[in-house]
XYZ file of C-alpha atoms in Angstrom:
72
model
C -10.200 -30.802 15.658
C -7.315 -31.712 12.918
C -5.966 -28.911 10.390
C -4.437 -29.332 7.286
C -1.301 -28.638 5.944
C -2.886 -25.488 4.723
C -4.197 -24.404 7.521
C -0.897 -24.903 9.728
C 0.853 -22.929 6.908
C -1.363 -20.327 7.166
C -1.096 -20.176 10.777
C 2.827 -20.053 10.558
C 2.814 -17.030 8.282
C 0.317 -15.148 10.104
C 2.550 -15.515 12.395
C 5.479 -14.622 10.514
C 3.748 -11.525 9.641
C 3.008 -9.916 12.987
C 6.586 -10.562 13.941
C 7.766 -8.639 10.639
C 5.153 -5.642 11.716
C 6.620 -5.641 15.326
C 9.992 -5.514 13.952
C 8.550 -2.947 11.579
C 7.441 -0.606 14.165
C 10.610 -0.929 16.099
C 12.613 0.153 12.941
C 10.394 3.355 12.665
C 10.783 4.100 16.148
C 14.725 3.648 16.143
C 14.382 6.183 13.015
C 12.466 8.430 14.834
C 15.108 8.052 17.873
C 17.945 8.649 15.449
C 16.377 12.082 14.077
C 15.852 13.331 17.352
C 19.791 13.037 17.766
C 20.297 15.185 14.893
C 22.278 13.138 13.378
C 23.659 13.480 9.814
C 21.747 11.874 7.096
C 24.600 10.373 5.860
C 25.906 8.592 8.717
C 26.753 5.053 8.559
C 24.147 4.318 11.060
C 21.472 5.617 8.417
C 22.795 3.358 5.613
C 22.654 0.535 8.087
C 19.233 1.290 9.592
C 17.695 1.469 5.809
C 19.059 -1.650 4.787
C 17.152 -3.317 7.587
C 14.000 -1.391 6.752
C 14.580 -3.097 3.458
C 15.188 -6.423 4.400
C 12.434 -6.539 6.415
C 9.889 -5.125 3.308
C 11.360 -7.937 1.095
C 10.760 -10.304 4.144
C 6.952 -9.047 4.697
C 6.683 -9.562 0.580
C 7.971 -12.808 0.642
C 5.064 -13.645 3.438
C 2.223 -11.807 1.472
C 3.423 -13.757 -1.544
C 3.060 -17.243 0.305
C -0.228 -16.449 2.112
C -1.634 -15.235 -1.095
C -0.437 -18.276 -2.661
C -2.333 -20.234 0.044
C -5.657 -18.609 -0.096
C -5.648 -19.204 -3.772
């Protein structure tokens, strides 16, 4: 059975995708971690753990846009 170039794509970023979720879910779970320290909001380890929440939503938009450029 062959697939297209499509198809392969689609296969990568799928991929891609549950990765980002995993990574995701370990993020919430290091939050979680964090607030059972009690640590202050407004430590630097805060700051650093939301800019990897963020990078990781632009990354999971960045894969939505593709797939969704894919299926169209």
């Amino acid at each position: 059975m062959k697939i297209n170039l499509n198809q392969t794509k689609l296969v990568g970023l799928t991929m891609d995708l549950d990765l980002k979720t995993k990574e995701y879910k370990l993020l919430c779970k290091e939050l979680e971690e964090l607030k059972d320290q009690k640590i202050d909001p407004n430590d630097i380890i805060f700051v650093d753990l939301a800019q990897r929440f963020l990078d990781n939503q632009e990354e999971i938009k960045a894969i939505v846009k593709q797939l969704k450029e894919i299926k169209d």
